[in-house]
C-alpha cells in the first residue's frame, strides 16, 4: 500500500523493480498485490512522479496506463524510451485507443500492451516476459560494449605496433646504408692491400649488411601492406599470371625452368597489384626450392564452392615436411640456410597477409621430395554493374 509520499507498494527490495503508473489507487494496489511476490513494485499516480522515480533508481519494467492526469501514457512511454532505453515498456488501456497504441508502438517501442480490466495470469505473464527481455537486452548490451572496447583496444595496439615497426625499419636503414657504403669504400681503397682474414672480414661485413638491408626492406613491405587499402575489382587471373611471368622471366631462364599456366583462368575479386605480388612469391618459391632438371611450376584453377575460386600453384621441387607446412607462413621463418637457398623468409608472410586481406585462405599439400602445391582460395569476381 502507498503511504504518503512513499512510492514503494510492496515486494522484495532485492528483486527486479517494476514501476506501475496509474492514477487509480485500487489499480495500483491490485497490480502490486499480484506482482509483489516476485518483484519490487513501485507506484506512481502521475507521469511527473514516474519520471522522478526513474531518475532516482534503475527500473526494469514500467507498466503504464494511457489515461494519466498530467500527460497521456503514450507520450510518457516515448519519453521513458528516450531517457531510459533499457527500461522495458508495457502499456495498459481501458479501451481500444488505436492512435495511442500506434504512438506507443512507433515512438515508445513498447514490448507489449494489456487491456483493462486485465486478466491476472496475462498480466503476470507479460511482466515476466518483459523482465526476461530486459535482462537479455542488458546482457547483450554489456557484451557488445565489452566487445567494442576490446576491439578498439586491439585496433589501437595494432596501429601502434605498425607505426613502431615502420619507424624502427626506417631508422635502421640510415646507419645501414652508411655501413654498406663504407665497407664498399674500404674494399675499393684497400682491396689490393688487405689479404687473408681481413679481406674475408670485409667481405663478410658487406654481405651481412646487404642481408640486413633485404630484411628491413621486407619488413617495411609487410608493414606497408597492412595500412595501404586494397583497390578491389574484378581481376582476370590469366592477366595476373602474364605479369608474373614477365617479372620472373630472368629467373625462369637462369634456372632453365618453366611456368605452365592453364588456359582460361577465371576472374577473381581482388587488388590486381597485390595478386601479382602474391603469385610472384609463390611461383618464385616453386622455382627456387627445386632441384629438378627442369624446375616447373604449374598454375591451374577450379571453382570451389559457390562464389569461390581455388587456385593451385604446383611445383616439382623439394617439398615441405608436414610439420612445417603451417610455420612457413610466419615472418622470417625459413627451413633452409640462406647459403643453400637465398631469401629472407618474408615471402610467404606477404602471401598470407594478401590472402587475409582478400578474406581468402591458403593451404599446402606436399610430401618431401615430391613437390609442393599451394592452394589459394579467393572470392570469384563480382558481376560488373553498369
Ligand atoms: P624465402 O623464400 O625468403 O625463404 P618464404 O617466406 O617465401 O621465404 O618461405 C619460407 C620457407 O618456406 C622457405 O625458406 C622454404 O623453406 C619454405 N618454402 C616455401 N615455398 C616452398 C616450396 N615451394 N617448396 C619447398 N619449400 C618451400
CSV table of C-alpha atoms and ligand atoms in Angstrom, one decimal:
chain,number,residue,atom,x,y,z
A,1,UNK,CA,0.0,0.0,0.0
A,2,UNK,CA,1.2,3.6,-0.7
A,3,UNK,CA,2.0,5.6,2.4
A,4,UNK,CA,2.1,9.4,2.0
A,5,UNK,CA,5.0,10.3,-0.3
A,6,UNK,CA,6.5,6.9,-0.5
A,7,UNK,CA,6.1,5.1,-3.8
A,8,UNK,CA,7.0,1.6,-2.8
A,9,UNK,CA,3.9,-0.5,-2.8
A,10,UNK,CA,5.4,-3.8,-1.9
A,11,UNK,CA,7.6,-6.7,-2.8
A,12,UNK,CA,11.1,-7.9,-2.0
A,13,UNK,CA,13.6,-4.9,-2.1
A,14,UNK,CA,16.4,-7.1,-3.5
A,15,UNK,CA,14.3,-8.1,-6.6
A,16,UNK,CA,13.8,-6.6,-10.0
A,17,UNK,CA,11.9,-3.3,-9.9
A,18,UNK,CA,8.6,-2.8,-11.7
A,19,UNK,CA,7.1,0.6,-11.9
A,20,UNK,CA,3.3,0.9,-12.2
A,21,UNK,CA,2.0,4.2,-13.4
A,22,UNK,CA,-1.7,4.7,-12.9
A,23,UNK,CA,-3.8,7.3,-11.0
A,24,UNK,CA,-6.4,4.9,-9.7
A,25,UNK,CA,-5.3,3.8,-6.2
A,26,UNK,CA,-7.2,0.5,-6.5
A,27,UNK,CA,-5.4,-0.4,-9.8
A,28,UNK,CA,-2.0,0.3,-8.2
A,29,UNK,CA,-3.0,-1.8,-5.1
A,30,UNK,CA,-4.3,-4.7,-7.2
A,31,UNK,CA,-1.2,-4.8,-9.5
A,32,UNK,CA,1.1,-4.6,-6.6
A,33,UNK,CA,-0.7,-7.4,-4.9
A,34,UNK,CA,-0.3,-9.5,-7.9
A,35,UNK,CA,3.4,-8.8,-8.6
A,36,UNK,CA,4.9,-8.3,-5.1
A,37,UNK,CA,5.8,-11.9,-4.6
A,38,UNK,CA,8.3,-11.8,-7.4
A,39,UNK,CA,9.2,-8.2,-7.9
A,40,UNK,CA,9.8,-5.0,-6.0
A,41,UNK,CA,6.9,-2.8,-7.1
A,42,UNK,CA,6.8,1.0,-7.2
A,43,UNK,CA,3.7,3.0,-7.9
A,44,UNK,CA,3.3,6.5,-9.4
A,45,UNK,CA,-0.1,8.2,-9.9
A,46,UNK,CA,1.3,10.9,-12.2
A,47,UNK,CA,3.7,10.9,-15.1
A,48,UNK,CA,5.8,13.5,-13.3
A,49,UNK,CA,6.2,11.2,-10.3
A,50,UNK,CA,7.1,8.3,-12.6
A,51,UNK,CA,9.9,10.4,-14.2
A,52,UNK,CA,11.2,11.3,-10.7
A,53,UNK,CA,11.4,7.7,-9.7
A,54,UNK,CA,13.1,6.6,-12.9
A,55,UNK,CA,15.7,9.4,-12.4
A,56,UNK,CA,16.4,8.1,-8.9
A,57,UNK,CA,16.9,4.4,-9.4
A,58,UNK,CA,17.1,1.7,-12.1
A,59,UNK,CA,13.7,0.3,-13.1
A,60,UNK,CA,13.5,-2.9,-15.2
A,61,UNK,CA,9.9,-2.7,-16.4
A,62,UNK,CA,7.4,0.1,-16.5
A,63,UNK,CA,3.6,-0.7,-16.8
A,64,UNK,CA,1.9,2.5,-17.8
A,65,UNK,CA,-1.8,3.4,-18.1
A,66,UNK,CA,-2.9,5.6,-21.0
A,67,UNK,CA,-5.1,7.9,-19.0
A,68,UNK,CA,-3.0,9.9,-16.6
A,69,UNK,CA,-4.0,13.3,-15.2
A,70,UNK,CA,-0.8,15.2,-16.3
A,71,UNK,CA,0.2,13.5,-19.6
A,72,UNK,CA,-1.1,10.8,-21.9
A,73,UNK,CA,0.6,7.4,-21.2
A,74,UNK,CA,1.8,7.0,-24.8
A,75,UNK,CA,3.8,10.3,-24.6
A,76,UNK,CA,5.2,9.3,-21.2
A,77,UNK,CA,6.3,5.9,-22.7
A,78,UNK,CA,8.0,7.7,-25.6
A,79,UNK,CA,9.8,9.9,-23.1
A,80,UNK,CA,10.9,7.0,-21.0
A,81,UNK,CA,12.2,5.2,-24.1
A,82,UNK,CA,14.2,8.3,-24.9
A,83,UNK,CA,15.7,8.8,-21.5
A,84,UNK,CA,15.9,5.2,-20.1
A,85,UNK,CA,16.0,2.9,-23.2
A,86,UNK,CA,16.9,0.0,-21.0
A,87,UNK,CA,13.6,0.1,-19.1
A,88,UNK,CA,11.2,-2.2,-20.9
A,89,UNK,CA,7.8,-0.6,-21.5
A,90,UNK,CA,4.3,-2.1,-21.2
A,91,UNK,CA,1.1,-0.2,-21.8
A,92,UNK,CA,-2.4,-0.6,-20.3
A,93,UNK,CA,-5.5,0.9,-21.8
A,94,UNK,CA,-9.1,0.7,-20.6
A,95,UNK,CA,-10.4,0.9,-24.2
A,96,UNK,CA,-9.1,0.4,-27.7
A,97,UNK,CA,-7.4,3.7,-28.4
A,98,UNK,CA,-5.7,2.9,-31.7
A,99,UNK,CA,-4.0,6.2,-32.1
A,100,UNK,CA,-2.4,5.9,-28.6
A,101,UNK,CA,-1.4,2.4,-29.2
A,102,UNK,CA,0.2,3.3,-32.6
A,103,UNK,CA,2.1,6.1,-30.9
A,104,UNK,CA,3.3,3.9,-28.1
A,105,UNK,CA,4.5,1.3,-30.6
A,106,UNK,CA,6.2,3.7,-33.0
A,107,UNK,CA,7.6,6.2,-30.6
A,108,UNK,CA,7.8,4.2,-27.4
A,109,UNK,CA,8.7,0.8,-28.8
A,110,UNK,CA,6.5,-0.9,-26.3
A,111,UNK,CA,7.2,-4.5,-25.5
A,112,UNK,CA,3.5,-5.3,-25.1
A,113,UNK,CA,0.2,-3.9,-24.1
A,114,UNK,CA,-2.7,-5.1,-21.8
A,115,UNK,CA,-6.3,-4.3,-21.9
A,116,UNK,CA,-8.1,-3.2,-18.8
A,117,UNK,CA,-9.6,-4.9,-16.9
A,118,UNK,CA,-6.7,-7.3,-17.1
A,119,UNK,CA,-6.6,-11.0,-16.6
A,120,UNK,CA,-4.2,-11.7,-13.7
A,121,UNK,CA,-2.4,-14.5,-15.5
A,122,UNK,CA,-1.9,-12.5,-18.6
A,123,UNK,CA,-0.5,-9.6,-16.7
A,124,UNK,CA,1.9,-11.8,-14.7
A,125,UNK,CA,3.0,-13.4,-18.0
A,126,UNK,CA,3.5,-10.0,-19.7
A,127,UNK,CA,5.6,-8.7,-16.8
A,128,UNK,CA,7.7,-11.9,-16.6
A,129,UNK,CA,8.4,-11.8,-20.4
A,130,UNK,CA,9.3,-8.1,-20.2
A,131,UNK,CA,11.7,-8.7,-17.3
A,132,UNK,CA,13.4,-11.6,-19.1
A,133,UNK,CA,13.6,-9.5,-22.3
A,134,UNK,CA,15.1,-6.6,-20.3
A,135,UNK,CA,17.7,-8.8,-18.7
A,136,UNK,CA,18.7,-10.3,-22.1
A,137,UNK,CA,18.9,-6.8,-23.7
A,138,UNK,CA,21.1,-5.6,-20.8
A,139,UNK,CA,23.4,-8.6,-21.1
A,140,UNK,CA,23.5,-8.2,-24.8
A,141,UNK,CA,24.4,-4.6,-24.4
A,142,UNK,CA,27.1,-5.4,-21.8
A,143,UNK,CA,28.7,-8.0,-24.1
A,144,UNK,CA,28.5,-5.6,-27.1
A,145,UNK,CA,30.1,-2.8,-25.1
A,146,UNK,CA,32.9,-5.1,-23.9
A,147,UNK,CA,33.5,-6.4,-27.4
A,148,UNK,CA,33.6,-2.9,-28.8
A,149,UNK,CA,36.0,-1.8,-26.1
A,150,UNK,CA,38.4,-4.7,-26.7
A,151,UNK,CA,38.1,-4.1,-30.5
A,152,UNK,CA,39.1,-0.5,-30.0
A,153,UNK,CA,42.0,-1.5,-27.8
A,154,UNK,CA,43.1,-4.1,-30.3
A,155,UNK,CA,43.0,-1.6,-33.2
A,156,UNK,CA,44.9,0.9,-31.2
A,157,UNK,CA,47.6,-1.6,-30.2
A,158,UNK,CA,47.8,-2.8,-33.8
A,159,UNK,CA,48.2,0.7,-35.1
A,160,UNK,CA,50.9,1.4,-32.6
A,161,UNK,CA,52.7,-1.8,-33.5
A,162,UNK,CA,52.5,-1.0,-37.2
A,163,UNK,CA,53.8,2.5,-36.5
A,164,UNK,CA,56.6,1.1,-34.4
A,165,UNK,CA,57.7,-1.4,-37.0
A,166,UNK,CA,57.7,1.2,-39.7
A,167,UNK,CA,59.6,3.7,-37.6
A,168,UNK,CA,62.2,1.1,-36.5
A,169,UNK,CA,62.7,-0.2,-40.0
A,170,UNK,CA,63.2,3.3,-41.3
A,171,UNK,CA,65.6,4.3,-38.6
A,172,UNK,CA,67.7,1.2,-39.1
A,173,UNK,CA,68.0,1.9,-42.8
A,174,UNK,CA,70.0,5.0,-42.5
A,175,UNK,CA,73.0,3.7,-40.4
A,176,UNK,CA,72.9,0.5,-42.5
A,177,UNK,CA,73.3,2.5,-45.7
A,178,UNK,CA,76.5,4.1,-44.2
A,179,UNK,CA,77.9,0.7,-43.1
A,180,UNK,CA,77.3,-0.7,-46.6
A,181,UNK,CA,78.9,2.3,-48.3
A,182,UNK,CA,81.9,2.5,-46.0
A,183,UNK,CA,82.6,-1.2,-46.3
A,184,UNK,CA,82.5,-0.8,-50.0
A,185,UNK,CA,84.9,2.2,-49.9
A,186,UNK,CA,87.2,0.2,-47.7
A,187,UNK,CA,87.2,-2.7,-50.1
A,188,UNK,CA,87.8,-0.4,-53.1
A,189,UNK,CA,90.6,1.6,-51.3
A,190,UNK,CA,92.3,-1.2,-49.5
A,191,UNK,CA,91.4,-4.1,-51.8
A,192,UNK,CA,94.9,-4.8,-53.1
A,193,UNK,CA,96.5,-4.2,-49.7
A,194,UNK,CA,94.3,-6.4,-47.5
A,195,UNK,CA,94.7,-10.1,-47.7
A,196,UNK,CA,93.7,-13.3,-46.0
A,197,UNK,CA,91.4,-12.9,-42.9
A,198,UNK,CA,91.0,-9.2,-43.2
A,199,UNK,CA,89.7,-9.4,-46.7
A,200,UNK,CA,87.3,-12.2,-45.6
A,201,UNK,CA,86.1,-10.0,-42.7
A,202,UNK,CA,85.5,-7.1,-45.0
A,203,UNK,CA,83.5,-9.2,-47.5
A,204,UNK,CA,81.5,-10.6,-44.5
A,205,UNK,CA,80.5,-7.1,-43.3
A,206,UNK,CA,79.3,-6.2,-46.8
A,207,UNK,CA,77.4,-9.5,-47.2
A,208,UNK,CA,75.7,-9.3,-43.8
A,209,UNK,CA,74.8,-5.6,-44.2
A,210,UNK,CA,73.3,-6.5,-47.5
A,211,UNK,CA,71.2,-9.2,-46.0
A,212,UNK,CA,70.1,-6.9,-43.2
A,213,UNK,CA,69.0,-4.4,-45.8
A,214,UNK,CA,66.9,-7.0,-47.5
A,215,UNK,CA,65.3,-8.0,-44.2
A,216,UNK,CA,64.5,-4.4,-43.4
A,217,UNK,CA,63.1,-3.8,-46.9
A,218,UNK,CA,60.9,-6.9,-46.5
A,219,UNK,CA,59.8,-5.7,-43.0
A,220,UNK,CA,58.8,-2.4,-44.5
A,221,UNK,CA,56.9,-4.1,-47.3
A,222,UNK,CA,55.0,-6.2,-44.9
A,223,UNK,CA,54.1,-3.3,-42.7
A,224,UNK,CA,53.1,-1.2,-45.7
A,225,UNK,CA,50.8,-4.0,-47.0
A,226,UNK,CA,48.8,-3.6,-43.8
A,227,UNK,CA,48.0,0.0,-43.9
A,228,UNK,CA,47.5,0.6,-47.6
A,229,UNK,CA,43.9,0.0,-48.6
A,230,UNK,CA,43.0,-2.6,-51.3
A,231,UNK,CA,41.6,-1.5,-54.6
A,232,UNK,CA,39.1,-4.3,-55.1
A,233,UNK,CA,37.9,-5.0,-58.6
A,234,UNK,CA,37.2,-8.0,-60.9
A,235,UNK,CA,40.7,-9.3,-61.8
A,236,UNK,CA,41.4,-11.7,-64.7
A,237,UNK,CA,43.9,-14.3,-63.2
A,238,UNK,CA,45.5,-15.0,-66.6
A,239,UNK,CA,46.5,-11.3,-66.8
A,240,UNK,CA,48.0,-11.6,-63.3
A,241,UNK,CA,50.0,-14.7,-64.3
A,242,UNK,CA,51.2,-12.9,-67.5
A,243,UNK,CA,52.6,-10.2,-65.3
A,244,UNK,CA,54.2,-12.7,-63.0
A,245,UNK,CA,55.8,-14.5,-66.0
A,246,UNK,CA,57.2,-11.1,-67.2
A,247,UNK,CA,58.6,-10.3,-63.7
A,248,UNK,CA,60.2,-13.7,-63.3
A,249,UNK,CA,61.5,-14.1,-66.9
A,250,UNK,CA,65.1,-13.8,-66.0
A,251,UNK,CA,64.8,-16.2,-63.0
A,252,UNK,CA,63.0,-18.8,-65.2
A,253,UNK,CA,65.6,-18.5,-67.9
A,254,UNK,CA,68.6,-18.7,-65.4
A,255,UNK,CA,67.1,-21.8,-63.8
A,256,UNK,CA,66.2,-23.3,-67.2
A,257,UNK,CA,62.7,-23.6,-65.6
A,258,UNK,CA,59.1,-23.4,-66.9
A,259,UNK,CA,55.9,-21.7,-65.8
A,260,UNK,CA,52.9,-23.5,-67.2
A,261,UNK,CA,49.6,-21.6,-66.8
A,262,UNK,CA,46.3,-23.3,-67.6
A,263,UNK,CA,44.2,-21.6,-70.3
A,264,UNK,CA,41.1,-19.7,-69.3
A,265,UNK,CA,41.8,-19.0,-65.7
A,266,UNK,CA,38.8,-17.3,-64.0
A,267,UNK,CA,38.4,-13.8,-62.8
A,268,UNK,CA,38.5,-13.2,-59.1
A,269,UNK,CA,37.6,-10.2,-56.9
A,270,UNK,CA,40.8,-8.6,-55.7
A,271,UNK,CA,43.5,-6.0,-55.9
A,272,UNK,CA,45.5,-6.5,-59.1
A,273,UNK,CA,48.9,-5.4,-57.8
A,274,UNK,CA,48.6,-7.4,-54.6
A,275,UNK,CA,47.5,-10.5,-56.5
A,276,UNK,CA,50.6,-10.2,-58.8
A,277,UNK,CA,52.8,-9.9,-55.7
A,278,UNK,CA,51.1,-13.0,-54.2
A,279,UNK,CA,51.6,-15.3,-57.2
A,280,UNK,CA,55.0,-13.8,-57.9
A,281,UNK,CA,56.1,-15.1,-54.4
A,282,UNK,CA,54.5,-18.5,-54.8
A,283,UNK,CA,55.9,-19.1,-58.3
A,284,UNK,CA,59.4,-17.8,-57.4
A,285,UNK,CA,59.4,-20.2,-54.4
A,286,UNK,CA,58.4,-23.1,-56.6
A,287,UNK,CA,61.3,-22.4,-58.9
A,288,UNK,CA,63.8,-21.7,-56.1
A,289,UNK,CA,63.2,-24.6,-53.7
A,290,UNK,CA,63.6,-27.0,-56.6
A,291,UNK,CA,66.4,-29.4,-57.7
A,292,UNK,CA,64.6,-30.9,-60.7
A,293,UNK,CA,66.4,-30.7,-64.0
A,294,UNK,CA,63.6,-28.6,-65.3
A,295,UNK,CA,62.1,-26.7,-62.4
A,296,UNK,CA,58.4,-26.4,-63.3
A,297,UNK,CA,55.6,-24.5,-61.7
A,298,UNK,CA,52.0,-25.1,-63.0
A,299,UNK,CA,49.1,-22.9,-62.2
A,300,UNK,CA,45.5,-24.1,-62.6
A,301,UNK,CA,42.2,-23.1,-61.0
A,302,UNK,CA,38.8,-24.6,-60.4
A,303,UNK,CA,35.6,-23.1,-59.0
A,304,UNK,CA,35.4,-24.5,-55.4
A,305,UNK,CA,32.2,-23.9,-53.5
A,306,UNK,CA,29.8,-21.2,-54.9
A,307,UNK,CA,31.4,-17.9,-55.2
A,308,UNK,CA,35.0,-19.1,-54.5
A,309,UNK,CA,37.9,-19.9,-56.8
A,310,UNK,CA,40.6,-22.4,-55.8
A,311,UNK,CA,43.9,-21.7,-57.5
A,312,UNK,CA,46.6,-24.4,-57.4
A,313,UNK,CA,50.3,-23.5,-57.7
A,314,UNK,CA,52.1,-26.8,-58.1
A,315,UNK,CA,55.9,-27.3,-58.3
A,316,UNK,CA,58.2,-30.3,-58.8
A,317,UNK,CA,60.6,-29.1,-56.1
A,318,UNK,CA,62.0,-30.4,-52.8
A,319,UNK,CA,58.6,-30.4,-51.0
A,320,UNK,CA,57.8,-29.3,-47.4
A,321,UNK,CA,57.6,-31.7,-44.4
A,322,UNK,CA,54.0,-31.7,-42.9
A,323,UNK,CA,55.2,-30.3,-39.5
A,324,UNK,CA,56.4,-27.1,-41.2
A,325,UNK,CA,53.5,-26.5,-43.6
A,326,UNK,CA,51.9,-24.0,-41.2
A,327,UNK,CA,55.1,-22.4,-39.7
A,328,UNK,CA,56.5,-21.3,-43.1
A,329,UNK,CA,53.9,-18.6,-43.3
A,330,UNK,CA,55.4,-16.8,-40.2
A,331,UNK,CA,57.5,-13.8,-40.9
A,332,UNK,CA,61.2,-14.6,-41.3
A,333,UNK,CA,60.6,-18.3,-40.8
A,334,UNK,CA,62.9,-20.4,-43.1
A,335,UNK,CA,63.6,-24.1,-43.3
A,336,UNK,CA,67.0,-23.7,-45.0
A,337,UNK,CA,70.2,-21.9,-44.6
A,338,UNK,CA,70.5,-18.8,-46.9
A,339,UNK,CA,73.7,-20.2,-48.5
A,340,UNK,CA,71.7,-23.2,-49.5
A,341,UNK,CA,68.7,-21.2,-50.8
A,342,UNK,CA,68.8,-17.4,-50.7
A,343,UNK,CA,66.0,-15.4,-49.1
A,344,UNK,CA,64.7,-13.7,-46.0
A,345,UNK,CA,61.7,-15.7,-45.1
A,346,UNK,CA,59.2,-12.9,-45.7
A,347,UNK,CA,57.6,-14.2,-49.0
A,348,UNK,CA,55.0,-16.4,-47.5
A,349,UNK,CA,54.2,-13.9,-44.7
A,350,UNK,CA,53.4,-11.5,-47.5
A,351,UNK,CA,51.3,-14.1,-49.3
A,352,UNK,CA,49.3,-14.8,-46.2
A,353,UNK,CA,48.7,-11.1,-45.5
A,354,UNK,CA,47.5,-10.5,-49.0
A,355,UNK,CA,45.2,-13.5,-48.8
A,356,UNK,CA,43.8,-12.5,-45.4
A,357,UNK,CA,43.0,-9.0,-46.8
A,358,UNK,CA,41.0,-10.7,-49.6
A,359,UNK,CA,39.1,-12.8,-47.0
A,360,UNK,CA,40.7,-15.8,-48.6
A,361,UNK,CA,42.6,-18.9,-47.4
A,362,UNK,CA,45.8,-20.8,-48.2
A,363,UNK,CA,47.0,-24.3,-47.5
A,364,UNK,CA,49.8,-26.5,-48.6
A,365,UNK,CA,49.7,-30.1,-50.0
A,366,UNK,CA,53.2,-31.6,-50.1
A,367,UNK,CA,55.4,-34.5,-49.4
A,368,UNK,CA,59.2,-34.1,-49.1
A,369,UNK,CA,60.8,-34.8,-52.4
A,370,UNK,CA,57.5,-34.9,-54.3
A,371,UNK,CA,56.9,-31.2,-54.9
A,372,UNK,CA,54.5,-28.8,-53.2
A,373,UNK,CA,51.1,-27.4,-54.1
A,374,UNK,CA,49.9,-24.1,-52.6
A,375,UNK,CA,46.1,-24.0,-52.7
A,376,UNK,CA,44.8,-20.4,-52.7
A,377,UNK,CA,41.1,-19.7,-52.1
A,378,UNK,CA,39.8,-16.4,-53.4
A,379,UNK,CA,36.4,-14.8,-54.0
A,380,UNK,CA,35.1,-15.1,-57.5
A,381,UNK,CA,34.7,-11.7,-59.4
A,382,UNK,CA,31.5,-9.8,-58.7
A,383,UNK,CA,29.4,-9.1,-61.8
A,384,UNK,CA,30.0,-5.6,-63.1
A,385,UNK,CA,27.0,-3.3,-62.7
A,386,UNK,CA,26.6,-0.6,-65.3
B,1,LIG,P1,62.1,-17.3,-48.5
B,1,LIG,O1,61.7,-17.7,-49.9
B,1,LIG,O2,62.7,-15.9,-48.5
B,1,LIG,O3,62.9,-18.3,-47.8
B,1,LIG,P2,59.3,-17.6,-47.8
B,1,LIG,O4,58.5,-17.0,-46.7
B,1,LIG,O5,58.8,-17.4,-49.2
B,1,LIG,O6,60.8,-17.2,-47.6
B,1,LIG,O7,59.3,-19.2,-47.5
B,1,LIG,C1,59.6,-19.6,-46.2
B,1,LIG,C2,60.2,-21.0,-46.2
B,1,LIG,O8,59.2,-22.0,-46.7
B,1,LIG,C3,61.3,-21.2,-47.2
B,1,LIG,O9,62.5,-20.8,-46.6
B,1,LIG,C4,61.3,-22.6,-47.6
B,1,LIG,O10,61.9,-23.4,-46.6
B,1,LIG,C5,59.8,-23.0,-47.5
B,1,LIG,N1,59.2,-23.0,-48.8
B,1,LIG,C6,58.4,-22.0,-49.3
B,1,LIG,N2,57.9,-22.3,-50.6
B,1,LIG,C7,58.4,-23.6,-50.8
B,1,LIG,C8,58.2,-24.5,-51.9
B,1,LIG,N3,57.5,-24.2,-53.0
B,1,LIG,N4,58.8,-25.7,-51.8
B,1,LIG,C9,59.6,-26.0,-50.7
B,1,LIG,N5,59.7,-25.2,-49.6
B,1,LIG,C10,59.2,-24.0,-49.7
